[in-house]
Coordinates of C-alpha atoms in Angstrom, one line a residue:
W28 CA -51.1 -91.2 -16.2
T29 CA -54.2 -89.6 -16.8
G30 CA -53.1 -87.0 -17.7
R31 CA -50.2 -88.0 -20.6
Q32 CA -53.7 -89.5 -21.4
I33 CA -54.5 -85.4 -21.9
D34 CA -51.4 -84.2 -23.3
M35 CA -51.8 -86.4 -26.1
F36 CA -54.7 -86.2 -27.6
E37 CA -53.6 -82.4 -26.9
A38 CA -49.8 -83.0 -29.3
A39 CA -52.6 -84.0 -32.2
G40 CA -55.7 -81.7 -32.0
L41 CA -58.6 -83.8 -30.6
P42 CA -59.8 -83.6 -26.7
L43 CA -60.0 -87.1 -24.6
Q44 CA -63.0 -87.8 -23.9
Q45 CA -63.1 -91.3 -23.0
L46 CA -61.4 -93.2 -20.7
R47 CA -61.8 -97.3 -19.8
I48 CA -60.3 -98.9 -16.6
K49 CA -60.3 -103.0 -17.1
N50 CA -60.4 -105.5 -14.5
P51 CA -58.1 -108.3 -14.8
G52 CA -60.0 -111.5 -13.4
Q53 CA -62.0 -109.8 -10.6
G54 CA -59.1 -110.2 -8.2
V55 CA -59.4 -109.6 -4.5
D56 CA -58.7 -105.3 -5.3
W57 CA -61.6 -105.6 -6.8
T58 CA -64.0 -103.5 -4.8
S59 CA -66.0 -100.6 -5.2
E60 CA -63.7 -98.6 -2.8
A61 CA -61.2 -99.1 -4.6
I62 CA -62.3 -98.6 -8.1
W63 CA -64.2 -95.4 -7.4
T64 CA -61.0 -94.4 -6.0
H65 CA -59.6 -94.1 -9.4
V66 CA -62.4 -93.0 -11.3
K67 CA -62.9 -89.6 -8.4
T68 CA -58.7 -89.9 -9.3
I69 CA -59.3 -89.2 -13.3
R70 CA -61.7 -86.5 -12.4
S71 CA -60.0 -84.1 -10.7
V72 CA -57.0 -84.6 -13.4
F73 CA -59.7 -83.0 -15.6
Q74 CA -60.8 -80.7 -13.1
E75 CA -57.4 -79.4 -13.0
R76 CA -57.3 -78.7 -16.6
G77 CA -60.7 -77.1 -16.7
L78 CA -62.3 -79.9 -18.4
P79 CA -65.6 -80.8 -18.5
D80 CA -65.8 -84.7 -16.4
P81 CA -65.2 -87.4 -18.9
V82 CA -66.9 -90.0 -19.5
V83 CA -65.2 -93.4 -17.3
Y84 CA -65.9 -97.3 -18.7
I85 CA -65.7 -99.6 -16.0
H86 CA -64.9 -103.0 -18.1
N87 CA -66.0 -105.5 -15.4
H88 CA -65.9 -109.0 -16.1
D89 CA -67.5 -111.3 -13.5
F90 CA -65.8 -114.2 -11.8
N91 CA -67.0 -114.3 -8.3
G92 CA -70.8 -113.0 -8.9
M93 CA -69.8 -109.9 -7.7
G94 CA -69.1 -108.1 -10.2
A95 CA -72.8 -106.9 -11.1
H96 CA -73.4 -105.9 -7.1
I97 CA -69.9 -104.1 -7.1
G98 CA -71.1 -102.2 -10.3
A99 CA -74.4 -101.2 -8.4
E100 CA -72.1 -99.5 -5.6
C101 CA -70.3 -97.5 -8.3
F102 CA -73.5 -96.2 -10.0
R103 CA -74.1 -95.3 -6.6
K104 CA -71.3 -93.7 -5.3
A105 CA -71.6 -91.4 -8.4
Q106 CA -75.0 -90.3 -7.7
A107 CA -74.0 -89.2 -4.2
E108 CA -71.0 -87.3 -5.6
G109 CA -72.5 -85.7 -8.5
F110 CA -70.8 -88.1 -11.5
S111 CA -73.0 -88.2 -13.8
T112 CA -71.0 -90.2 -16.4
L113 CA -70.2 -93.8 -15.0
V114 CA -69.9 -96.7 -17.9
I115 CA -70.7 -99.9 -16.7
D116 CA -70.7 -102.8 -18.7
S117 CA -74.0 -105.9 -18.3
A118 CA -75.7 -108.6 -20.0
Y119 CA -78.3 -110.6 -19.7
R120 CA -79.4 -112.2 -15.8
K121 CA -76.8 -115.3 -15.1
N122 CA -74.8 -115.2 -18.2
G123 CA -71.4 -116.6 -16.6
T124 CA -69.0 -114.4 -17.2
H125 CA -70.4 -110.3 -17.7
N126 CA -72.5 -108.1 -14.8
D127 CA -75.8 -109.1 -14.1
N128 CA -77.9 -105.9 -16.0
T129 CA -80.9 -106.6 -13.2
V130 CA -78.5 -106.2 -10.2
L131 CA -76.7 -103.3 -11.9
T132 CA -79.9 -101.7 -13.0
D133 CA -80.9 -101.6 -9.5
A134 CA -79.3 -98.7 -8.7
L135 CA -80.5 -96.7 -11.6
S136 CA -84.1 -95.2 -11.5
L137 CA -85.7 -97.0 -14.2
S138 CA -89.3 -96.0 -15.7
T139 CA -91.6 -98.7 -16.4
E140 CA -91.2 -99.0 -20.6
Q141 CA -87.7 -99.3 -19.8
Q142 CA -87.7 -102.5 -17.2
E143 CA -89.9 -103.8 -19.8
A144 CA -87.3 -103.3 -22.0
L145 CA -84.2 -104.9 -20.0
I146 CA -86.8 -108.2 -19.2
E147 CA -88.0 -108.5 -23.4
Y148 CA -83.7 -108.3 -24.2
N149 CA -82.9 -110.3 -21.6
Y150 CA -85.4 -113.1 -22.7
N151 CA -83.7 -112.5 -26.2
Q152 CA -80.0 -113.1 -25.4
Q153 CA -80.7 -115.6 -23.7
M154 CA -82.3 -117.5 -26.8
I155 CA -79.8 -116.3 -28.4
E156 CA -77.1 -117.4 -26.2
E157 CA -78.6 -121.4 -26.6
V158 CA -78.3 -120.9 -29.9
L159 CA -74.6 -120.6 -30.1
C160 CA -73.9 -122.6 -26.9
R161 CA -70.9 -123.9 -28.3
F162 CA -68.8 -121.4 -27.2
D163 CA -68.5 -122.7 -24.4
S164 CA -65.9 -119.7 -23.0
R165 CA -69.1 -118.6 -21.4
T166 CA -69.0 -120.7 -18.8
S167 CA -65.1 -122.3 -18.6
Q168 CA -64.1 -119.5 -15.9
M169 CA -60.2 -119.8 -14.9
T170 CA -58.9 -117.4 -13.1
P171 CA -59.3 -117.8 -10.5
W172 CA -61.2 -115.7 -7.5
N173 CA -58.1 -113.5 -5.9
S174 CA -55.7 -114.2 -8.9
D175 CA -54.2 -109.6 -10.3
W176 CA -53.1 -112.2 -14.3
A177 CA -54.5 -111.0 -16.7
G178 CA -57.9 -113.1 -18.1
G179 CA -60.4 -114.5 -17.8
T180 CA -61.7 -118.1 -19.7
E181 CA -60.5 -120.7 -21.2
G182 CA -60.8 -119.3 -24.3
S183 CA -58.2 -116.7 -25.4
D184 CA -54.7 -115.9 -23.4
I185 CA -54.7 -119.3 -21.6
R186 CA -55.9 -121.3 -23.8
I187 CA -52.8 -120.2 -25.9
A188 CA -50.2 -119.8 -23.9
K189 CA -51.7 -123.6 -23.3
E190 CA -51.0 -124.2 -27.5
Y191 CA -47.4 -123.2 -26.9
G192 CA -46.9 -125.4 -23.5
L193 CA -45.7 -121.8 -22.2
D194 CA -46.7 -121.0 -18.1
V195 CA -50.4 -119.4 -17.8
R196 CA -48.5 -117.4 -15.6
K197 CA -45.8 -115.2 -16.8
I198 CA -48.2 -114.5 -19.9
N199 CA -48.7 -110.7 -18.3
A200 CA -45.4 -110.2 -17.7
A201 CA -44.4 -111.3 -21.1
K202 CA -47.7 -108.6 -22.2
E203 CA -46.2 -105.6 -20.4
V204 CA -43.0 -105.9 -21.5
A205 CA -43.5 -105.9 -24.6
N206 CA -45.8 -103.4 -24.2
E207 CA -42.5 -101.6 -23.1
V208 CA -40.4 -101.9 -26.3
F209 CA -43.1 -101.6 -28.7
P210 CA -45.9 -98.9 -26.9
L211 CA -49.3 -99.4 -28.9
E212 CA -51.2 -98.9 -25.0
R213 CA -53.9 -99.9 -26.2
A214 CA -56.4 -101.7 -24.2
V215 CA -58.5 -103.4 -27.2
T216 CA -58.8 -105.3 -30.6
P217 CA -56.4 -105.8 -31.9
F218 CA -54.1 -104.5 -30.0
S219 CA -54.1 -106.4 -27.4
E220 CA -54.4 -108.8 -29.6
Y221 CA -50.5 -107.6 -30.5
K222 CA -50.0 -107.6 -27.4
L223 CA -50.5 -110.7 -26.1
R224 CA -48.8 -111.5 -30.1
L225 CA -45.6 -110.2 -29.5
G226 CA -46.0 -111.6 -26.2
I227 CA -45.5 -114.8 -26.9
A228 CA -43.2 -114.0 -29.8
L229 CA -40.2 -112.6 -27.2
M230 CA -41.0 -115.9 -24.1
I231 CA -40.9 -118.3 -27.3
E232 CA -37.9 -116.7 -28.4
P233 CA -34.5 -119.0 -27.1
G234 CA -32.0 -116.1 -28.5
I235 CA -34.1 -112.9 -25.9
E236 CA -32.9 -114.2 -21.7
P237 CA -33.4 -113.2 -19.7
K238 CA -36.8 -112.2 -20.9
T239 CA -37.2 -108.4 -19.8
A240 CA -37.3 -105.2 -22.0
D241 CA -33.3 -104.8 -21.9
A242 CA -32.9 -107.6 -23.7
V243 CA -36.0 -107.4 -26.8
R244 CA -34.1 -103.8 -26.9
K245 CA -30.6 -106.0 -27.4
W246 CA -32.5 -108.2 -29.6
V247 CA -34.0 -106.1 -31.8
N248 CA -31.1 -104.1 -32.5
G249 CA -28.9 -106.4 -33.0
G250 CA -30.7 -107.7 -35.9
G251 CA -33.2 -109.8 -34.3
R252 CA -36.9 -111.1 -35.4
L253 CA -39.7 -112.6 -33.9
K254 CA -42.2 -115.5 -35.4
V255 CA -45.5 -112.1 -35.5
G256 CA -47.8 -113.3 -37.6
G257 CA -47.5 -110.2 -40.7
D258 CA -50.7 -107.6 -39.5
V259 CA -48.9 -107.3 -36.6
L260 CA -46.0 -105.7 -38.6
V261 CA -48.9 -104.1 -40.9
G262 CA -50.4 -102.8 -36.9
L263 CA -46.7 -101.7 -35.8
K264 CA -45.8 -99.8 -40.1
R265 CA -48.9 -98.5 -39.3
W266 CA -49.3 -97.2 -35.9
E267 CA -52.2 -95.9 -35.5
T268 CA -51.9 -94.8 -31.9
L269 CA -51.2 -91.4 -29.9
C270 CA -48.5 -93.1 -28.3
P271 CA -44.1 -92.1 -29.3
K272 CA -43.3 -95.1 -31.8
T273 CA -39.7 -96.8 -30.5
P274 CA -36.9 -96.8 -32.6
E275 CA -37.3 -99.9 -32.0
V276 CA -40.5 -100.7 -33.9
D277 CA -38.6 -99.8 -36.8
K278 CA -36.2 -101.1 -36.2
L279 CA -37.8 -104.8 -36.3
L280 CA -40.0 -103.3 -39.2
D281 CA -36.3 -103.1 -41.4
N282 CA -35.1 -106.6 -39.6
M283 CA -38.6 -108.2 -40.8
K284 CA -39.0 -105.4 -44.5
D285 CA -39.4 -108.9 -46.9
E286 CA -42.9 -110.7 -44.0
L287 CA -44.1 -106.9 -43.8
E288 CA -44.0 -106.4 -47.4
A289 CA -44.9 -109.4 -48.3
A290 CA -48.0 -108.8 -46.0
M291 CA -48.2 -104.8 -47.4
G292 CA -49.2 -106.9 -50.6
Q293 CA -51.7 -109.3 -49.7
G294 CA -54.8 -107.1 -51.3
T295 CA -57.7 -108.1 -50.8
K296 CA -61.6 -107.2 -53.0
L297 CA -63.7 -105.3 -50.7
I298 CA -67.1 -107.1 -50.6
K299 CA -69.9 -104.5 -51.1
P300 CA -73.4 -104.4 -50.5
E301 CA -73.9 -104.4 -54.9
D302 CA -71.1 -107.6 -54.9
L303 CA -73.8 -109.9 -52.8
P304 CA -76.9 -111.7 -54.5
A305 CA -80.5 -110.7 -53.8
S306 CA -81.1 -114.1 -52.3
F307 CA -78.7 -113.5 -49.3
T308 CA -81.1 -112.8 -45.6
P309 CA -80.6 -109.4 -44.4
E310 CA -78.3 -111.7 -41.9
Q311 CA -76.4 -113.2 -44.5
V312 CA -75.9 -109.8 -46.3
H313 CA -74.0 -108.5 -42.4
T314 CA -72.0 -111.4 -42.4
A315 CA -70.4 -110.8 -45.9
L316 CA -70.1 -107.7 -45.9
G317 CA -68.6 -108.1 -41.5
Y318 CA -66.6 -110.4 -42.6
Q319 CA -65.4 -110.1 -46.3
Q320 CA -64.3 -112.7 -47.7
K321 CA -64.6 -115.0 -45.2
G322 CA -68.1 -114.0 -44.5
L323 CA -69.3 -114.2 -48.1
D324 CA -67.2 -117.9 -48.5
F325 CA -70.1 -118.7 -45.0
A326 CA -72.9 -117.0 -46.3
T327 CA -72.7 -118.6 -50.1
S328 CA -73.0 -122.6 -48.2
Q329 CA -75.0 -121.6 -45.8
A330 CA -77.1 -120.3 -49.1
K331 CA -76.8 -123.6 -50.6
G332 CA -77.2 -125.4 -47.2
T333 CA -73.6 -127.2 -47.0
D334 CA -72.9 -124.6 -44.1
L335 CA -72.2 -126.4 -41.0
S336 CA -74.7 -124.3 -39.0
P337 CA -77.3 -127.0 -37.9
L338 CA -74.9 -128.5 -35.8
L339 CA -74.6 -125.6 -33.2
L340 CA -76.5 -127.0 -31.2
A341 CA -74.6 -129.9 -31.4
P342 CA -70.3 -129.3 -29.5
Q343 CA -69.7 -132.7 -29.2
V344 CA -70.2 -133.9 -32.7
L345 CA -68.9 -130.1 -34.4
H346 CA -66.3 -130.2 -31.8
A347 CA -65.5 -134.2 -32.3
K348 CA -63.1 -135.9 -33.3
P349 CA -62.9 -137.6 -37.3
R350 CA -65.0 -140.7 -36.6
S351 CA -64.3 -141.0 -32.6
L352 CA -68.7 -140.6 -32.4
K353 CA -69.8 -143.3 -29.6
A354 CA -72.9 -145.1 -30.7
G355 CA -76.1 -144.3 -29.1
T356 CA -75.5 -140.4 -28.9
S357 CA -78.0 -137.6 -28.6
F358 CA -78.0 -134.0 -30.3
E359 CA -79.7 -132.0 -31.2
L360 CA -79.8 -130.3 -34.9
L361 CA -80.9 -126.4 -36.2
M362 CA -83.8 -127.3 -38.3
D363 CA -83.7 -123.0 -39.5
P364 CA -81.4 -121.0 -38.0
Q365 CA -84.5 -117.8 -38.1
N366 CA -85.5 -120.3 -35.1
P367 CA -84.1 -121.5 -32.8
A368 CA -86.6 -123.5 -31.1
N369 CA -87.1 -125.7 -34.9
R370 CA -85.3 -128.3 -33.6
A371 CA -84.3 -132.0 -34.7
Q372 CA -83.7 -135.0 -32.2
I373 CA -81.6 -137.1 -33.4
E374 CA -79.8 -140.4 -32.2
F375 CA -76.6 -141.9 -33.6
G376 CA -76.1 -145.9 -34.1
G377 CA -72.4 -146.2 -35.4
F378 CA -70.5 -146.3 -38.2
G379 CA -70.0 -149.6 -40.2
T380 CA -68.6 -150.2 -43.4
S381 CA -70.3 -151.4 -46.8
A382 CA -69.4 -154.0 -49.2
K383 CA -68.0 -151.5 -51.3
K384 CA -66.0 -150.3 -48.6
E385 CA -67.1 -147.0 -47.8
I386 CA -68.0 -145.8 -44.2
V387 CA -71.5 -146.1 -42.9
M388 CA -73.5 -144.1 -40.8
N389 CA -76.3 -145.0 -38.8
F390 CA -79.1 -142.6 -37.5
M391 CA -82.4 -142.7 -35.6
H392 CA -85.0 -140.0 -36.5
E393 CA -88.9 -139.7 -34.8
G394 CA -88.5 -144.4 -34.8
V395 CA -87.3 -143.7 -38.8
N396 CA -83.7 -145.0 -39.2
L397 CA -82.1 -143.6 -41.8
Q398 CA -78.7 -144.6 -42.7
V399 CA -75.6 -142.7 -44.6
A400 CA -73.0 -143.3 -46.7
M401 CA -69.6 -142.2 -48.4
P402 CA -66.1 -142.5 -49.1
D403 CA -64.1 -143.4 -47.1
P404 CA -61.3 -140.6 -47.1
D405 CA -58.3 -142.4 -46.6
A406 CA -59.5 -145.4 -48.3
A407 CA -59.5 -143.2 -51.4
A408 CA -55.7 -141.6 -50.8
G409 CA -54.4 -145.2 -49.8
A410 CA -53.7 -143.5 -46.9
V411 CA -53.2 -146.3 -43.4
V412 CA -54.9 -143.5 -40.0
E413 CA -52.2 -142.3 -38.3
S414 CA -51.7 -140.6 -34.4
G415 CA -50.7 -137.2 -35.7
P416 CA -47.8 -135.0 -36.6
R417 CA -44.4 -136.8 -36.1
K418 CA -41.9 -135.4 -33.6
A419 CA -38.6 -133.6 -34.5
E420 CA -35.9 -135.8 -32.4
V421 CA -34.4 -133.7 -29.5
G422 CA -31.2 -132.8 -30.7
N423 CA -31.4 -134.2 -33.8
P424 CA -29.8 -130.8 -35.9
M425 CA -31.3 -133.1 -39.7
H426 CA -34.7 -132.6 -38.4
M427 CA -36.5 -128.7 -37.1
A428 CA -39.1 -129.3 -34.6
T429 CA -42.3 -126.6 -34.9
V430 CA -41.8 -124.0 -32.1
V431 CA -45.5 -122.1 -33.5
P432 CA -48.5 -124.3 -33.1
G433 CA -50.8 -124.1 -35.4
E434 CA -52.4 -125.2 -39.0
L435 CA -50.1 -125.8 -42.4
L436 CA -51.1 -123.9 -45.1
S437 CA -48.1 -124.1 -47.0
Y438 CA -44.5 -124.8 -48.0
S439 CA -42.5 -122.0 -49.3
V440 CA -40.2 -124.8 -50.1
N441 CA -40.0 -128.3 -52.4
V442 CA -37.9 -131.3 -51.3
G443 CA -34.8 -131.4 -53.2
D444 CA -34.4 -127.3 -52.1
V445 CA -31.4 -126.0 -50.7
L446 CA -31.9 -124.0 -47.7
S447 CA -30.8 -120.1 -47.6
A448 CA -31.3 -118.3 -44.3
G449 CA -34.0 -116.1 -44.1
G450 CA -35.8 -117.1 -46.7
P451 CA -39.1 -118.6 -46.2
L452 CA -40.3 -122.0 -45.3
C453 CA -43.6 -121.7 -44.4
V454 CA -46.6 -120.1 -44.1
L455 CA -49.5 -121.1 -40.8
E456 CA -52.2 -120.0 -39.5
S457 CA -51.7 -119.5 -35.7
M458 CA -53.7 -117.7 -33.1
K459 CA -56.1 -116.1 -36.0
M460 CA -53.7 -115.2 -38.6
E461 CA -51.3 -115.9 -41.6
M462 CA -47.3 -116.2 -40.2
K463 CA -44.5 -116.7 -43.1
I464 CA -41.9 -118.9 -41.4
S465 CA -38.8 -118.3 -42.6
V466 CA -35.3 -121.0 -42.2
P467 CA -33.3 -120.1 -39.4
D468 CA -29.7 -120.1 -40.5
E469 CA -28.5 -122.8 -38.6
L470 CA -30.2 -124.1 -41.0
D471 CA -28.6 -122.4 -44.0
G472 CA -26.9 -124.4 -47.0
M473 CA -29.1 -127.6 -45.7
K474 CA -31.6 -129.7 -48.4
V475 CA -34.8 -130.4 -47.5
L476 CA -34.8 -134.0 -47.4
D477 CA -39.3 -134.5 -47.1
L478 CA -41.5 -132.7 -45.6
P479 CA -44.1 -134.1 -44.1
C480 CA -47.0 -132.1 -43.4
K481 CA -49.7 -131.7 -45.5
G482 CA -50.8 -128.0 -46.1
R483 CA -54.5 -127.0 -46.8
T484 CA -56.4 -127.7 -49.6
K485 CA -59.8 -126.2 -50.5
E486 CA -61.1 -129.4 -49.5
K487 CA -59.3 -130.0 -46.2
Q488 CA -58.0 -129.0 -43.7
G489 CA -53.8 -128.6 -43.2
D490 CA -52.2 -130.5 -40.5
I491 CA -51.9 -129.1 -36.9
L492 CA -49.5 -129.0 -35.6
A493 CA -47.8 -128.4 -31.6
P494 CA -44.6 -127.6 -30.8
G495 CA -41.3 -130.5 -31.4
D496 CA -43.7 -131.5 -34.6
L497 CA -41.0 -132.4 -37.0
L498 CA -41.8 -129.6 -39.3
V499 CA -38.6 -130.0 -42.1
E500 CA -36.8 -133.2 -42.0
M501 CA -33.0 -132.0 -44.1
T502 CA -29.1 -133.8 -45.1
D503 CA -25.9 -132.2 -46.1
A504 CA -26.4 -130.2 -49.5

């Protein structure tokens, strides 16, 4: 494997200088002895080629409390054999998912100044994490300690598999199959996300059976398409990797040329420093330039005081179902994003209805009762509160069920349209990407009877769909 990496870089006229080893969830084989055996093997290949020692980066998640101790022992083994280019990641003490850096650095000879800097970093980082407590994946350690399955937290593969109703134990195998057919062979974002998305796509495609590389090749070479977003197709088109491209890559792109063309044509204006208001803080400038249009929109709303940043300290409010907060619930508001210590204690007093049929919300702050009223969005729209999208009737040929979970952005057809196989049907946002859903072959020539779901608007989020939800209802043309 090491030799193959060196050869790929040499073929591109580049020296290979760093390799990365990632543990798949703190399995029983993740020991200092096993890690160091791999490092020594890598080093020996470089020595045989007459190359200097590479940087070996150990991406070392900690799910059983041993990560930092294993890392420290790896440092000691490296020191004993004169290997000075070992890099191991870590985070502030008791962070929950990565190595405790105070344990890891015990194997190093730090100066007094370096030790003091480490302590100060840990203090500041913990303050930051307290503000970002809504990202609860840091404490949701789902991977069994003796597992070899790649994925660690509720915020990654497990959550996505649950959204699709898939067996989480099959995700890793699906990613390996996807990588065999579409060998991006990169373990970092966005390539690892591409592998996951391609793996999900082949798992949910009923035409691919069994879920093997040969079956995927047969499907693609037979004109088959995959339910992946435009950014994945763009990534396959650009092929920013040194691995040789397989014929199936170009064949899939040809099968999905309409989706690829649409994705390549989605050009957006690059946000530059001169486009930003002079009143932006350095943090808002960073957000706008780093996240482009979405970052600019957020920074603009933050400057106006219309963003949800104050609720960062109240995930039970921010992420709760609308109008479900119980009376008596206490929470904190972040009063100044620049000062995490500036907080307000709030107690929710419950919902009510005014004489004008408005929604009334009662709050207690510093012993003072506050009342806020707003129009009832359901009453304004003349709507009835529903439990959610309708389910498609199993076996009903006039019902098209949702396969890919996500938020409905828009329909590409109207009621009364006659559907054409392969044509655009709707656009969903799933796994942080836009996904264009095409008309399946079995609905060719059918007429749209009803579009039961609501798409995203400037004011409201689109319907959140799960597998099995009714997406389109048809009738005979």
